XYZ file of C-alpha atoms in Angstrom:
738
model
C -0.119 0.210 -0.362
C 2.402 2.382 -0.575
C 3.683 2.248 -3.994
C 0.471 4.005 -5.267
C 0.616 6.355 -8.264
C 4.088 5.663 -9.546
C 4.990 7.974 -11.801
C 3.632 7.560 -15.135
C 7.436 6.574 -17.350
C 8.092 6.497 -20.747
C 9.812 3.060 -20.685
C 6.774 0.649 -20.869
C 7.561 -2.366 -23.766
C 4.503 -3.262 -25.912
C 5.176 -6.030 -28.536
C 1.810 -6.763 -30.940
C 0.928 -10.488 -30.709
C 2.188 -10.737 -34.062
C 6.035 -9.157 -33.124
C 6.317 -11.470 -29.618
C 5.539 -14.484 -31.621
C 8.602 -14.409 -33.780
C 10.725 -11.753 -31.798
C 10.699 -12.523 -27.874
C 12.356 -9.295 -26.317
C 15.599 -9.074 -24.601
C 16.266 -9.438 -20.711
C 17.083 -6.835 -20.899
C 13.856 -4.811 -22.213
C 11.565 -6.954 -19.791
C 13.085 -5.844 -16.929
C 12.925 -2.460 -18.774
C 9.350 -2.919 -19.396
C 8.402 -4.794 -16.179
C 9.318 -1.485 -13.945
C 7.162 1.135 -16.226
C 3.953 2.117 -15.414
C 1.239 -0.507 -15.008
C -2.243 0.553 -16.042
C -3.403 -2.934 -14.698
C -1.601 -3.044 -11.591
C -3.749 0.007 -11.002
C -6.822 -1.067 -11.800
C -5.750 -4.085 -8.986
C -5.113 -1.728 -6.608
C -8.499 -0.355 -6.692
C -10.323 -4.610 -7.164
C -7.662 -4.240 -3.528
C -9.040 -1.815 -1.574
C -12.302 -2.844 -2.395
C -12.043 -5.535 -1.283
C -10.587 -4.160 2.271
C -13.801 -1.437 2.262
C -16.160 -4.060 1.895
C -15.384 -6.382 4.431
C -14.808 -3.293 6.808
C -18.199 -1.690 5.961
C -19.675 -5.322 7.889
C -21.008 -6.311 4.314
C -21.004 -10.109 4.808
C -21.201 -11.596 1.648
C -17.412 -10.277 1.147
C -17.070 -12.489 4.266
C -12.758 -12.402 3.364
C -12.627 -8.989 1.862
C -9.177 -8.976 4.822
C -7.447 -10.614 1.640
C -7.053 -7.501 -0.038
C -4.530 -6.341 2.094
C -2.180 -10.012 0.385
C -2.872 -8.306 -2.806
C -1.399 -4.216 -2.167
C 1.436 -6.887 -0.164
C 2.087 -8.106 -3.883
C 1.894 -5.553 -5.964
C 4.423 -3.278 -3.746
C 6.962 -6.361 -3.211
C 7.057 -6.640 -7.230
C 6.410 -2.431 -7.439
C 9.660 -1.986 -5.229
C 11.808 -4.926 -6.297
C 11.930 -3.400 -9.384
C 12.486 -0.316 -8.780
C 15.713 -1.418 -6.956
C 16.410 -4.073 -9.355
C 16.259 -0.889 -12.244
C 18.647 0.665 -10.224
C 21.472 -2.266 -9.544
C 21.053 -3.197 -13.056
C 21.852 0.439 -14.331
C 24.809 1.620 -11.734
C 25.775 -1.807 -10.034
C 24.680 -0.596 -6.551
C 21.003 0.222 -4.671
C 21.805 4.071 -2.527
C 19.713 3.651 0.735
C 19.869 6.325 0.965
C 17.926 8.189 -2.067
C 15.616 4.676 -1.702
C 14.652 5.646 1.409
C 14.300 9.486 1.077
C 11.447 8.361 -2.183
C 10.188 6.403 0.874
C 9.542 8.843 2.935
C 7.958 11.737 0.704
C 6.044 8.738 -0.564
C 4.417 7.659 2.334
C 4.654 9.759 5.996
C 2.498 12.870 4.387
C -0.383 11.519 4.407
C 0.385 9.066 6.637
C 0.951 11.604 9.103
C -2.223 13.085 8.695
C -4.595 10.610 9.215
C -2.563 10.245 12.388
C -2.958 13.396 13.777
C -6.668 13.284 12.286
C -7.332 10.498 13.872
C -6.293 11.821 17.274
C -7.811 14.169 17.123
C -10.987 12.267 16.414
C -10.501 10.053 19.574
C -9.917 12.781 21.641
C -12.815 14.858 20.778
C -15.723 11.645 19.923
C -13.693 8.347 21.768
C -14.154 8.069 25.333
C -10.932 8.589 27.881
C -10.433 5.158 28.214
C -9.225 4.522 24.178
C -7.811 7.333 24.708
C -3.983 5.803 26.295
C -4.790 2.676 23.270
C -4.656 5.051 20.618
C -1.897 7.104 22.047
C 0.114 4.063 21.860
C -0.737 2.579 19.088
C -0.277 6.138 17.170
C 3.292 5.854 18.352
C 3.709 2.680 16.987
C 2.237 3.261 13.565
C 3.926 6.083 13.549
C 6.919 4.271 14.201
C 6.378 1.528 11.429
C 6.298 -1.212 14.919
C 2.564 -1.507 14.711
C 2.269 -4.998 13.615
C 3.379 -6.494 16.594
C 1.707 -4.254 19.181
C -1.298 -5.900 17.392
C 0.069 -9.670 17.730
C 1.184 -8.913 20.945
C -2.362 -7.823 22.667
C -4.004 -10.385 20.219
C -4.980 -12.843 23.297
C -8.071 -13.817 24.496
C -7.798 -10.645 26.978
C -9.095 -7.808 24.484
C -11.263 -10.204 22.722
C -14.167 -8.368 23.785
C -12.200 -4.383 23.114
C -13.194 -2.772 20.146
C -10.788 -2.750 17.599
C -7.909 0.144 17.730
C -8.685 3.158 15.489
C -6.008 2.432 13.798
C -5.043 -1.022 13.573
C -4.845 -1.532 9.952
C -1.906 0.710 10.585
C -0.422 -3.056 10.530
C 0.397 -3.696 6.877
C 2.388 -0.486 6.081
C 4.456 -1.678 9.687
C 4.188 -5.160 7.339
C 5.570 -3.391 4.227
C 8.061 -0.697 5.837
C 10.102 -3.721 7.731
C 10.047 -5.239 4.415
C 11.591 -2.472 2.082
C 14.271 -2.161 5.648
C 15.834 -5.661 5.121
C 14.593 -6.423 1.908
C 17.341 -4.372 -0.249
C 19.571 -4.638 2.754
C 19.592 -7.987 1.878
C 20.138 -7.059 -1.836
C 23.299 -5.132 -1.651
C 25.100 -7.275 0.688
C 24.112 -10.398 -2.125
C 25.073 -7.644 -4.585
C 28.684 -8.040 -2.653
C 28.530 -11.409 -2.920
C 28.167 -12.193 -6.731
C 28.912 -9.278 -8.487
C 31.683 -10.086 -10.969
C 32.618 -8.400 -13.941
C 32.933 -11.132 -17.396
C 34.228 -8.593 -20.554
C 31.359 -7.435 -23.272
C 30.852 -5.593 -25.773
C 27.990 -3.609 -23.369
C 30.665 -2.724 -20.738
C 29.902 -2.651 -17.645
C 26.096 -2.883 -17.982
C 25.733 -5.722 -18.814
C 27.977 -6.662 -15.455
C 25.824 -4.864 -14.167
C 22.770 -6.990 -15.282
C 24.118 -10.113 -15.062
C 25.527 -9.803 -10.805
C 21.543 -8.115 -10.096
C 20.076 -11.327 -11.350
C 22.328 -13.592 -9.523
C 22.307 -11.942 -6.562
C 18.235 -11.170 -6.500
C 16.749 -14.646 -7.192
C 18.531 -16.747 -4.922
C 17.370 -14.527 -1.991
C 13.906 -13.660 -3.390
C 13.463 -17.344 -3.211
C 15.222 -17.852 0.275
C 12.343 -14.928 1.731
C 9.366 -16.917 0.079
C 10.596 -20.091 0.842
C 11.355 -19.580 4.863
C 9.054 -17.315 5.406
C 6.341 -19.431 3.648
C 7.351 -22.176 5.280
C 7.383 -20.169 8.556
C 4.210 -18.896 8.007
C 1.888 -22.285 7.819
C 3.543 -23.713 10.818
C 2.616 -20.781 12.764
C -1.399 -20.377 11.482
C -1.555 -23.579 12.443
C -0.324 -23.573 16.041
C -0.437 -20.130 17.555
C -2.787 -17.767 14.045
C -4.456 -15.222 15.753
C -0.678 -13.351 16.620
C 0.271 -15.266 13.688
C -2.140 -12.836 11.597
C 0.698 -9.521 11.877
C 3.512 -10.633 12.289
C 6.404 -9.279 9.885
C 7.646 -12.844 9.626
C 4.392 -14.363 8.447
C 4.205 -11.931 5.516
C 7.398 -11.356 4.017
C 6.721 -14.140 1.855
C 3.542 -12.645 0.683
C 5.816 -10.118 -0.634
C 8.638 -12.034 -2.067
C 6.021 -13.456 -4.110
C 5.725 -9.774 -5.830
C 9.562 -9.527 -6.181
C 10.232 -13.050 -7.993
C 7.669 -11.966 -10.569
C 9.550 -9.133 -11.131
C 13.199 -11.311 -10.530
C 12.277 -13.444 -13.078
C 10.290 -10.494 -15.466
C 12.662 -11.798 -17.997
C 11.137 -15.588 -18.324
C 7.432 -14.529 -17.481
C 7.328 -12.249 -20.195
C 8.026 -15.008 -22.591
C 4.865 -16.962 -22.116
C 2.630 -17.367 -24.537
C -0.195 -14.405 -25.279
C -3.299 -16.796 -25.317
C -1.866 -17.974 -21.295
C -0.514 -14.760 -20.149
C -5.092 -13.792 -20.961
C -5.573 -17.129 -19.164
C -3.260 -16.146 -16.645
C -4.741 -12.471 -15.771
C -8.978 -14.167 -16.047
C -7.547 -17.221 -13.394
C -5.996 -14.803 -11.440
C -8.813 -12.514 -10.429
C -11.255 -15.449 -9.894
C -8.905 -16.352 -7.301
C -9.072 -13.245 -5.506
C -12.751 -13.408 -5.901
C -13.427 -16.335 -4.933
C -10.966 -16.123 -1.619
C -13.463 -12.652 -0.805
C -16.474 -14.554 -1.350
C -15.177 -18.450 0.418
C -13.036 -17.128 2.992
C -14.194 -15.986 6.591
C -13.308 -14.717 9.964
C -12.668 -19.101 10.553
C -10.314 -19.373 7.662
C -6.693 -20.140 9.237
C -4.288 -17.109 7.604
C -2.265 -16.785 6.718
C -0.851 -19.987 6.000
C -1.715 -21.989 3.158
C -4.802 -20.139 2.226
C -3.204 -16.866 1.386
C -2.006 -18.548 -1.129
C -4.537 -18.428 -3.052
C -4.919 -14.506 -2.772
C -1.107 -13.578 -3.466
C -0.621 -16.473 -6.312
C -3.458 -15.076 -7.927
C -2.059 -11.650 -7.420
C 0.909 -12.462 -9.009
C -1.186 -14.733 -12.002
C -2.747 -10.981 -13.052
C 0.677 -9.411 -12.718
C 2.666 -11.725 -14.646
C -0.525 -11.733 -17.605
C -0.260 -8.294 -17.994
C 3.757 -8.161 -18.796
C 4.909 -7.863 -22.397
C 1.979 -5.419 -23.636
C -1.157 -7.803 -22.445
C -1.846 -5.199 -19.519
C -4.637 -3.738 -21.299
C -5.725 -6.943 -22.809
C -7.524 -9.915 -20.809
C -8.658 -9.231 -17.435
C -6.386 -5.791 -17.836
C -9.621 -4.701 -20.657
C -11.624 -4.870 -17.385
C -9.563 -3.732 -14.994
C -7.477 -0.041 -16.597
C -11.119 1.131 -17.605
C -10.590 4.705 -15.980
C -13.433 4.092 -12.987
C -11.014 1.804 -11.592
C -7.221 3.490 -12.487
C -8.965 6.133 -10.187
C -10.050 3.713 -7.647
C -6.333 3.057 -6.985
C -4.962 6.169 -7.733
C -5.951 7.076 -4.301
C -6.406 3.216 -3.066
C -3.461 3.874 -0.843
C -5.160 7.461 0.737
C -8.553 5.737 0.744
C -7.065 2.622 3.170
C -6.202 5.638 5.103
C -8.833 7.259 5.919
C -11.842 4.508 5.962
C -11.023 2.509 8.912
C -11.114 4.775 10.932
C -14.545 6.692 10.769
C -16.045 3.218 10.542
C -14.420 2.757 13.712
C -15.502 6.376 14.926
C -18.701 5.627 13.510
C -19.111 2.390 14.477
C -19.282 3.780 18.469
C -20.876 6.594 17.796
C -23.915 4.140 16.570
C -23.583 2.159 20.034
C -20.892 -0.385 18.996
C -23.066 -2.150 16.329
C -22.608 -1.669 12.257
C -24.826 -2.003 9.809
C -24.237 -2.852 6.402
C -26.042 0.041 5.067
C -24.499 2.554 7.452
C -21.216 0.737 6.627
C -21.456 1.625 3.160
C -22.133 5.627 3.627
C -19.084 6.131 5.460
C -16.835 4.550 3.111
C -18.100 6.362 0.456
C -18.373 9.302 2.550
C -14.881 8.356 3.163
C -13.758 9.031 -0.738
C -13.852 12.670 -0.059
C -10.898 12.790 2.618
C -9.328 10.426 0.370
C -9.863 12.393 -2.618
C -8.409 16.014 -1.544
C -5.016 13.626 0.251
C -4.235 12.492 -2.879
C -4.862 15.203 -4.762
C -3.346 18.299 -1.895
C -0.644 15.597 0.422
C 0.065 12.892 -1.694
C 1.224 13.950 -4.859
C 2.522 17.709 -4.105
C 4.246 16.490 -1.070
C 6.118 13.587 -3.270
C 7.252 16.340 -5.569
C 7.739 19.553 -3.874
C 11.199 20.194 -5.416
C 12.668 21.598 -2.288
C 13.220 18.451 -0.545
C 12.666 16.018 -3.543
C 16.119 16.968 -4.899
C 17.386 16.714 -1.894
C 18.362 12.829 -0.265
C 18.985 14.514 3.350
C 16.375 17.544 3.251
C 13.596 14.413 2.463
C 14.683 12.131 5.444
C 15.117 14.736 7.418
C 10.959 16.153 6.965
C 10.129 12.641 7.065
C 11.926 12.726 10.653
C 10.290 15.688 11.901
C 5.808 13.980 10.254
C 6.921 10.569 12.857
C 8.303 12.607 15.981
C 5.537 15.608 14.851
C 2.656 12.234 15.262
C 4.741 10.834 18.237
C 4.353 13.760 20.594
C 1.329 14.792 19.595
C 0.570 10.680 20.909
C 2.097 11.353 24.012
C 0.322 14.320 24.853
C -3.351 12.574 24.110
C -1.910 9.264 26.071
C -1.527 10.916 29.108
C -4.526 13.805 29.261
C -7.032 11.264 30.590
C -5.327 11.119 33.979
C -4.230 14.612 34.043
C -7.760 15.563 33.438
C -10.513 13.366 34.959
C -10.158 12.154 38.654
C -12.305 8.924 37.641
C -13.485 9.258 41.308
C -11.143 6.254 42.911
C -12.200 5.454 45.749
C -9.806 5.696 48.929
C -7.706 2.841 49.286
C -9.793 3.202 52.869
C -12.867 2.435 51.894
C -15.286 -0.204 52.741
C -15.594 -2.245 49.859
C -18.267 -4.588 49.367
C -18.544 -7.558 50.945
C -14.992 -6.675 52.870
C -17.040 -5.131 54.999
C -18.837 -8.222 56.272
C -18.786 -10.255 59.018
C -20.297 -13.395 59.850
C -23.287 -14.870 59.017
C -24.329 -14.368 55.278
C -28.178 -13.952 54.512
C -30.339 -12.292 51.638
C -30.459 -9.443 53.823
C -26.906 -8.341 53.033
C -27.413 -7.490 49.773
C -28.638 -3.678 50.806
C -24.864 -3.365 51.441
C -24.251 -3.643 47.699
C -26.601 -1.696 46.373
C -25.570 1.795 46.262
C -23.571 2.243 43.040
C -26.656 2.616 40.640
C -26.017 6.190 41.682
C -23.890 8.489 39.854
C -20.148 8.262 40.252
C -20.094 11.837 42.588
C -22.940 11.155 45.027
C -21.365 7.096 45.479
C -19.539 7.881 48.613
C -15.856 7.312 48.089
C -15.977 7.049 44.671
C -15.039 3.667 42.751
C -12.700 1.735 42.252
C -10.879 0.304 40.539
C -11.161 3.634 38.483
C -12.304 3.717 35.147
C -8.906 3.874 33.520
C -7.367 0.587 35.319
C -10.362 -2.023 35.373
C -9.388 -3.635 32.001
C -6.251 -4.165 33.567
C -7.638 -5.125 37.302
C -7.732 -8.414 36.302
C -7.376 -11.711 38.336
C -3.779 -13.653 38.898
C -3.542 -17.086 37.352
C -3.500 -14.647 33.845
C 0.393 -13.480 34.144
C 1.969 -16.470 35.683
C -0.333 -18.933 32.858
C -2.168 -20.732 34.626
C -5.476 -19.710 32.624
C -3.408 -21.666 29.413
C -4.952 -19.048 25.810
C -6.238 -21.100 22.994
C -2.699 -22.565 21.394
C -1.649 -24.141 24.453
C -2.966 -28.190 24.946
C -1.527 -28.751 28.709
C -2.764 -27.998 31.906
C 0.036 -25.787 34.250
C 0.249 -27.363 37.619
C 3.967 -25.847 38.417
C 3.250 -22.109 40.266
C -0.754 -22.400 39.522
C -1.228 -24.275 42.958
C -2.231 -20.817 46.101
C -3.296 -21.121 49.908
C -1.751 -24.647 52.043
C -0.393 -26.771 49.485
C -0.117 -29.841 52.578
C -3.162 -29.025 53.148
C -5.710 -31.886 54.217
C -8.224 -30.451 52.019
C -7.820 -29.653 48.337
C -9.641 -28.189 45.697
C -9.966 -27.798 41.955
C -11.208 -24.710 40.449
C -11.598 -26.085 36.593
C -13.477 -24.510 33.566
C -12.699 -21.732 31.098
C -11.587 -17.590 31.731
C -15.450 -17.687 33.811
C -14.307 -20.002 36.146
C -10.608 -17.858 35.963
C -12.897 -14.645 37.568
C -13.481 -16.875 40.297
C -9.713 -17.111 41.382
C -9.441 -14.264 43.669
C -12.444 -15.165 45.183
C -11.750 -18.708 45.619
C -7.499 -17.573 46.318
C -9.518 -15.810 49.130
C -11.105 -18.432 51.536
C -8.148 -21.167 49.729
C -5.915 -18.736 52.775
C -7.964 -18.009 54.700
C -8.767 -22.397 56.295
C -5.155 -23.849 54.538
C -7.190 -24.829 51.584
C -4.990 -27.021 48.378
C -6.232 -24.985 45.827
C -5.538 -25.849 42.296
C -6.672 -22.741 39.612
C -6.328 -24.610 35.629
C -8.320 -23.209 33.341
C -7.662 -22.578 29.791
C -9.646 -19.788 27.092
C -12.843 -20.815 25.224
C -12.869 -23.949 26.941
C -14.981 -26.111 29.406
C -14.706 -29.389 30.907
C -17.316 -32.205 28.744
C -16.309 -35.161 27.373
C -17.602 -34.305 23.979
C -15.412 -32.291 20.914
C -15.678 -29.320 21.378
C -16.011 -25.905 19.054
C -14.136 -22.917 18.427
C -16.824 -20.488 16.615
C -16.904 -22.543 13.770
C -14.022 -25.313 13.812
C -13.052 -27.669 15.755
C -11.699 -27.618 18.670
C -8.936 -29.801 19.271
C -6.341 -27.811 21.950
C -9.257 -27.354 23.721
C -10.145 -30.985 23.333
C -6.358 -32.143 24.210
C -6.852 -29.982 27.757
C -9.490 -31.376 28.695
C -9.126 -34.968 28.425
C -5.605 -34.055 30.181
C -7.473 -32.389 33.067
C -9.493 -34.787 33.635
C -6.671 -37.924 34.369
C -4.602 -35.341 35.932
C -8.572 -34.398 38.325
C -8.940 -37.904 39.202
C -4.994 -38.398 39.560
C -5.180 -35.576 42.199
C -8.557 -36.880 43.971
C -9.099 -33.772 45.372
C -11.933 -33.583 47.513
C -13.942 -30.895 46.032
C -13.997 -29.748 42.175
C -15.668 -26.758 41.037
C -16.370 -25.925 37.403
C -17.799 -22.436 35.652
C -18.329 -21.674 32.256
C -19.417 -19.316 29.921
C -23.174 -20.169 28.725
C -21.582 -20.078 25.046
C -19.343 -22.742 25.306
C -20.748 -25.617 23.075
C -19.955 -29.621 21.401
C -18.253 -29.575 17.339
C -21.020 -31.355 15.560
C -21.599 -30.280 11.950
C -25.335 -30.071 11.482
C -26.628 -28.835 15.080
C -28.326 -25.407 16.339
C -26.050 -23.416 18.593
C -28.896 -24.354 21.266
C -28.395 -28.207 20.799
C -24.339 -27.881 20.319
C -24.526 -26.233 23.868
C -26.552 -28.419 25.340
C -24.570 -31.512 23.926
C -21.022 -29.489 25.445
C -23.899 -30.021 28.761
C -24.292 -33.672 28.676
C -20.787 -33.759 27.463
C -19.649 -31.912 31.282
C -22.843 -34.101 33.198
C -20.583 -37.157 31.274
C -17.643 -36.079 33.277
C -19.193 -35.259 36.988
C -21.044 -38.360 37.164
C -17.419 -40.063 35.979
C -16.003 -38.289 38.749
C -18.812 -38.619 41.221
C -18.613 -42.157 41.033
C -14.341 -41.811 41.335
C -15.557 -40.188 44.696
C -15.071 -36.652 43.815
C -17.733 -34.214 44.894
C -18.385 -31.865 42.154
C -19.568 -27.561 42.323
C -21.270 -26.385 38.701
C -21.636 -22.275 39.635
C -23.964 -20.889 37.398
C -23.365 -19.110 34.608
C -21.725 -15.460 35.600
C -24.133 -12.415 33.867
C -23.524 -10.720 31.378
C -23.762 -6.599 30.570
C -24.917 -5.301 26.852
C -21.596 -3.358 26.707
C -18.081 -2.555 27.646
C -18.268 -1.683 30.913
C -14.753 -0.067 31.758
C -15.585 1.975 28.173
C -18.647 3.067 28.845
C -18.255 4.297 33.228
C -15.102 5.782 30.766
C -17.977 7.958 28.946
C -19.976 8.337 31.769
C -18.739 8.793 35.290
C -21.159 10.950 36.171
C -24.112 8.875 35.027
C -23.631 5.419 35.885
C -26.982 4.233 35.588
C -26.447 3.816 31.274
C -24.150 1.676 31.786
C -26.883 -0.775 33.391
C -28.046 -4.022 32.122
C -31.474 -4.544 32.303
C -31.546 -8.232 34.641
C -33.126 -10.224 32.564
C -30.755 -10.366 29.636
C -27.856 -10.057 32.070
C -28.768 -13.807 34.075
C -30.197 -17.106 32.666
C -28.484 -17.181 29.909
C -26.876 -20.800 30.972
C -29.211 -21.780 33.592
C -30.657 -24.823 31.355
C -27.290 -26.203 30.235
C -25.809 -25.048 34.349
C -28.943 -27.469 35.877
C -28.724 -30.242 32.574
C -24.960 -30.600 33.929
C -25.919 -32.048 37.028
C -29.804 -33.236 36.751
C -29.993 -36.789 39.093
C -26.462 -36.249 40.497
C -26.420 -36.510 43.465
C -22.658 -35.201 44.611
C -22.999 -32.356 41.967
C -24.745 -29.397 42.760
C -25.062 -25.332 41.674
C -23.879 -22.202 43.126
C -25.213 -19.300 41.911
C -23.700 -16.025 42.967
C -25.597 -13.993 40.531
C -27.261 -12.118 43.201
C -24.968 -10.686 44.217
C -23.174 -10.037 40.792
C -26.605 -8.660 40.569
C -28.457 -7.027 43.694
C -31.235 -5.261 41.620
C -33.821 -6.907 40.969
C -34.323 -4.870 37.840
C -30.812 -4.414 36.610
C -27.197 -5.273 36.897
C -25.186 -2.198 37.811
C -21.673 -1.472 36.319
C -20.573 -0.895 39.712
C -21.767 -2.608 42.921
C -20.157 -1.988 46.523
C -17.782 1.036 45.334
C -16.552 -1.465 43.078
C -16.074 -2.267 39.512
C -18.008 -5.022 38.375
C -16.284 -6.300 34.668
C -13.347 -6.063 33.395
C -15.091 -5.860 29.963
C -18.842 -7.152 29.239
C -18.586 -10.687 31.007
C -15.603 -11.147 32.657
C -14.933 -9.779 36.779
C -12.278 -7.553 37.933
C -9.959 -8.661 40.215
C -11.396 -6.543 43.223
C -14.988 -7.230 42.869
C -13.779 -11.099 43.127
C -11.979 -10.456 46.070
C -14.863 -9.156 47.357
C -17.357 -11.735 46.920
C -14.917 -14.470 48.808
C -17.765 -13.916 52.257
C -20.236 -14.274 50.298
C -19.120 -17.565 48.171
C -18.340 -19.606 51.288
C -21.645 -18.638 52.261
C -23.486 -19.983 49.419
C -20.443 -22.642 49.190
C -22.034 -23.497 53.019
C -25.596 -23.821 52.466
C -24.632 -27.069 49.720
C -24.614 -30.071 51.441
C -22.147 -30.858 48.718
C -20.181 -28.115 49.052
C -20.008 -28.526 53.091
C -19.204 -31.866 53.650
C -16.434 -32.064 51.087
C -14.893 -28.412 52.816
C -15.355 -28.997 56.859
């Protein structure tokens, strides 16, 4: 997404079909031709950005529109390599300073304007809890390392958080990193492969031979190694693999390979070139329509759009650019969209993210399309008054030093403004954080517990400034107020298949009473309360949980796919429980847990999961191990920390009707324990949602959730005593623990 609007060079070689059949072009001519302006490539950009825009507009028909990014990667690899090879063939060297000066003039002006505009929109329209994140993302985007930031943040903890308005900058970061690695590799290989030969053409021929000798093994090395790593990483940990440079370099290398082997590719028959062009376009369309978020990507799947793009570029060589599929790609509207595609890509996503927030967090297709259409206006203005004028500004264009200094100044300006946005929320807003000595929730209660004690939890529906002592954690800190099991890896990520024991024991490791808390992240949310009880009563508590995975004998689902690592973890965990033979097993899961069995409805799949849990509980009971299933945690209609940040003086705006929040998993929980005398249900929902009408975001001076359905660590700790009271009411738990 960087080589948009390439100058229309007059070096394009055009051979008529009859000429090409009788006299193949020379290698020099082909290399020259492949580096000139390609109107079909400009149209291919329109295809790429169109796919991305329709996907981001939330049009489900284009569920694989994200492959437009892969098309851009191939185009960039092809064009950048062509630029580097032409210089290497002409002079025998690559001037890195001049190369990076051109990239700075081309990329940074428009990107900087979008970064600053996004910061302004964030401060004006988004809640303060997003300011810190956007500030960090802006700094990382300005430094072109933001893809690594997103890769590090793709864990389960962030699954419910709204997308960053700068998330699309990850692709620019990958490309810029390629622009650093690839030229340096070529320079190194040129030094290794350069040799002088005595020919009538002199040093120009020598340079051409050296450049080809250097580029061919280099591009194949990058392509093969990165592709193999991409396939591996996508299979073991697909979420971060999507953003990593190392899993994406091969896609740019595919485009680079087309440029490197242009002399051979251009000699293919014209009929084959036309077939390649149409087949390539068909591949991109098929991927756009048939791929989806459940497609493991990039990996093998990315071969479809990348090879399709390469086929279009290859098919258009040797005078075929405006024939075959080129007739479609070179239509004036396609070329115009291609001209502004870089700016269009930059502008559309921040507008979609901000628009989604203003629309209540849900983006319907019609609104998504309207935003996309509207984004054409700032994109055209950016192209017309920023991209072209600044790229061709003579004062910097004719000086490498001034170009690089101007680029550095633009990067610094983004970083400085982003730093201000990052620190502003904590300076501007006290967030009504409760003082340390404030009596919080159940920590103020003693003795036996009854429903009368719920009265101490009911004052939080008031505006924050009317709650005595405020609430804690603050809206800005609530998202990070997470149970301790995450930081030490006791809650296993989706990529892990084995339970963890070491470091996941709390209380007294040699205690006479042993308890195992097992389940998904909702079970992990209860760890703080159980850890407090284990320390107080001297239990040996083992917490073993896994993202989106519960204890069940059936094959479990992860969206539309089989969750194989969950199945392995669940089976191993069950065997570990039998081996440990604890006094009590406690499990709980989000109500969305479901079995994997194609053809079942979601409701049927959830009931089948409950049957699998029932089977496991029954086997544990037969082995003499009593079990407790905790009812599903109430779920809110919004991201609670974000809502608290947006409504600090009106917390009732963050409440969710009780009927919406509670009872979603009651049926499957009852099904799981039905008929089992040594299994019981613990229902804590009245403590989490004490109001009879609505569930509040703040209860007993404590922010309840760190997203829409995971409890904060602080609130979990306040529930320790009420949890003990409920456990004592259960005959199964009471006989096992006391």
